[in-house]
Amino acid sequence: MFLGDAMRRFLSFSGLSILRSVRRLHDRDRHGAWFLLNFLPVVGGMWLLLECGILPGTKGPNKYDAPSAPGAAPKVAPAP
């Protein structure tokens, strides 16, 4: 029971981490597949930390999305 609960939490947090990294890569005007470099030993993790954690996003709109205003609510798709 405990192992199943821990596994569910691990998978949900892993999925959220991947989604946030891909969104940040889009903010840097990079394709989400760049996240796969994270699986390279040492270099991949350092690259992702630099790309997603230290470097600023692109100025103005990029090919993935326009930047949101500081403090603005996140965009939500309209209900069908």
PDB file of C-alpha atoms in Angstrom:
ATOM      1  CA  MET A   1       0.000   0.000   0.000  1.00  0.00           C
ATOM      2  CA  PHE A   2       2.736   2.455   0.977  1.00  0.00           C
ATOM      3  CA  LEU A   3       4.858   1.574  -2.058  1.00  0.00           C
ATOM      4  CA  GLY A   4       1.951   2.212  -4.424  1.00  0.00           C
ATOM      5  CA  ASP A   5       1.241   5.572  -2.794  1.00  0.00           C
ATOM      6  CA  ALA A   6       4.900   6.565  -2.969  1.00  0.00           C
ATOM      7  CA  MET A   7       5.079   5.512  -6.617  1.00  0.00           C
ATOM      8  CA  ARG A   8       2.015   7.609  -7.483  1.00  0.00           C
ATOM      9  CA  ARG A   9       3.559  10.642  -5.807  1.00  0.00           C
ATOM     10  CA  PHE A  10       6.891  10.087  -7.536  1.00  0.00           C
ATOM     11  CA  LEU A  11       5.262   9.800 -10.960  1.00  0.00           C
ATOM     12  CA  SER A  12       3.070  12.845 -10.443  1.00  0.00           C
ATOM     13  CA  PHE A  13       5.990  15.009  -9.268  1.00  0.00           C
ATOM     14  CA  SER A  14       8.177  13.710 -12.107  1.00  0.00           C
ATOM     15  CA  GLY A  15       5.490  14.572 -14.636  1.00  0.00           C
ATOM     16  CA  LEU A  16       5.073  18.052 -13.185  1.00  0.00           C
ATOM     17  CA  SER A  17       8.830  18.572 -13.245  1.00  0.00           C
ATOM     18  CA  ILE A  18       9.027  17.588 -16.908  1.00  0.00           C
ATOM     19  CA  LEU A  19       6.112  19.864 -17.803  1.00  0.00           C
ATOM     20  CA  ARG A  20       7.655  22.851 -16.011  1.00  0.00           C
ATOM     21  CA  SER A  21      11.041  22.239 -17.651  1.00  0.00           C
ATOM     22  CA  VAL A  22       9.495  22.048 -21.117  1.00  0.00           C
ATOM     23  CA  ARG A  23       7.527  25.235 -20.478  1.00  0.00           C
ATOM     24  CA  ARG A  24      10.713  26.984 -19.376  1.00  0.00           C
ATOM     25  CA  LEU A  25      12.524  25.695 -22.468  1.00  0.00           C
ATOM     26  CA  HIS A  26       9.739  27.189 -24.576  1.00  0.00           C
ATOM     27  CA  ASP A  27      10.264  30.460 -22.709  1.00  0.00           C
ATOM     28  CA  ARG A  28      13.900  30.283 -23.824  1.00  0.00           C
ATOM     29  CA  ASP A  29      12.710  29.623 -27.422  1.00  0.00           C
ATOM     30  CA  ARG A  30      13.860  25.990 -27.375  1.00  0.00           C
ATOM     31  CA  HIS A  31      11.952  22.873 -28.370  1.00  0.00           C
ATOM     32  CA  GLY A  32      10.701  20.663 -25.529  1.00  0.00           C
ATOM     33  CA  ALA A  33      12.738  17.716 -26.802  1.00  0.00           C
ATOM     34  CA  TRP A  34      15.840  19.510 -25.489  1.00  0.00           C
ATOM     35  CA  PHE A  35      14.717  18.132 -22.118  1.00  0.00           C
ATOM     36  CA  LEU A  36      16.032  14.732 -23.221  1.00  0.00           C
ATOM     37  CA  LEU A  37      19.573  16.085 -22.865  1.00  0.00           C
ATOM     38  CA  ASN A  38      18.903  15.844 -19.137  1.00  0.00           C
ATOM     39  CA  PHE A  39      19.543  12.093 -19.410  1.00  0.00           C
ATOM     40  CA  LEU A  40      23.193  12.619 -20.409  1.00  0.00           C
ATOM     41  CA  PRO A  41      25.349  12.006 -17.342  1.00  0.00           C
ATOM     42  CA  VAL A  42      26.687  15.164 -15.654  1.00  0.00           C
ATOM     43  CA  VAL A  43      26.620  17.431 -18.740  1.00  0.00           C
ATOM     44  CA  GLY A  44      22.867  17.105 -19.344  1.00  0.00           C
ATOM     45  CA  GLY A  45      21.851  18.063 -15.815  1.00  0.00           C
ATOM     46  CA  MET A  46      24.267  20.980 -15.761  1.00  0.00           C
ATOM     47  CA  TRP A  47      22.992  22.195 -19.136  1.00  0.00           C
ATOM     48  CA  LEU A  48      19.347  22.012 -18.013  1.00  0.00           C
ATOM     49  CA  LEU A  49      20.164  23.870 -14.797  1.00  0.00           C
ATOM     50  CA  LEU A  50      21.894  26.606 -16.777  1.00  0.00           C
ATOM     51  CA  GLU A  51      19.235  26.800 -19.516  1.00  0.00           C
ATOM     52  CA  CYS A  52      16.151  26.618 -17.293  1.00  0.00           C
ATOM     53  CA  GLY A  53      17.365  28.019 -14.011  1.00  0.00           C
ATOM     54  CA  ILE A  54      19.910  30.740 -14.673  1.00  0.00           C
ATOM     55  CA  LEU A  55      19.551  32.257 -18.149  1.00  0.00           C
ATOM     56  CA  PRO A  56      16.711  34.755 -18.731  1.00  0.00           C
ATOM     57  CA  GLY A  57      13.862  34.090 -21.159  1.00  0.00           C
ATOM     58  CA  THR A  58      13.671  35.615 -24.602  1.00  0.00           C
ATOM     59  CA  LYS A  59      12.695  39.268 -24.873  1.00  0.00           C
ATOM     60  CA  GLY A  60       9.278  39.741 -26.458  1.00  0.00           C
ATOM     61  CA  PRO A  61       7.276  37.031 -28.216  1.00  0.00           C
ATOM     62  CA  ASN A  62       8.901  33.848 -29.436  1.00  0.00           C
ATOM     63  CA  LYS A  63       7.707  31.011 -31.674  1.00  0.00           C
ATOM     64  CA  TYR A  64       5.990  29.191 -28.790  1.00  0.00           C
ATOM     65  CA  ASP A  65       4.074  31.917 -26.951  1.00  0.00           C
ATOM     66  CA  ALA A  66       3.987  35.604 -26.150  1.00  0.00           C
ATOM     67  CA  PRO A  67       5.345  36.510 -22.703  1.00  0.00           C
ATOM     68  CA  SER A  68       2.815  37.190 -19.989  1.00  0.00           C
ATOM     69  CA  ALA A  69       2.818  40.352 -17.912  1.00  0.00           C
ATOM     70  CA  PRO A  70       4.381  40.064 -14.439  1.00  0.00           C
ATOM     71  CA  GLY A  71       1.737  39.080 -11.910  1.00  0.00           C
ATOM     72  CA  ALA A  72      -0.784  38.142 -14.617  1.00  0.00           C
ATOM     73  CA  ALA A  73      -3.011  35.117 -14.148  1.00  0.00           C
ATOM     74  CA  PRO A  74      -2.011  32.062 -16.204  1.00  0.00           C
ATOM     75  CA  LYS A  75      -3.832  31.476 -19.478  1.00  0.00           C
ATOM     76  CA  VAL A  76      -6.609  28.897 -19.276  1.00  0.00           C
ATOM     77  CA  ALA A  77      -8.173  27.268 -22.300  1.00  0.00           C
ATOM     78  CA  PRO A  78     -11.905  28.006 -22.645  1.00  0.00           C
ATOM     79  CA  ALA A  79     -14.296  25.210 -21.727  1.00  0.00           C
ATOM     80  CA  PRO A  80     -15.779  23.361 -24.726  1.00  0.00           C
TER      81      PRO A  80
END
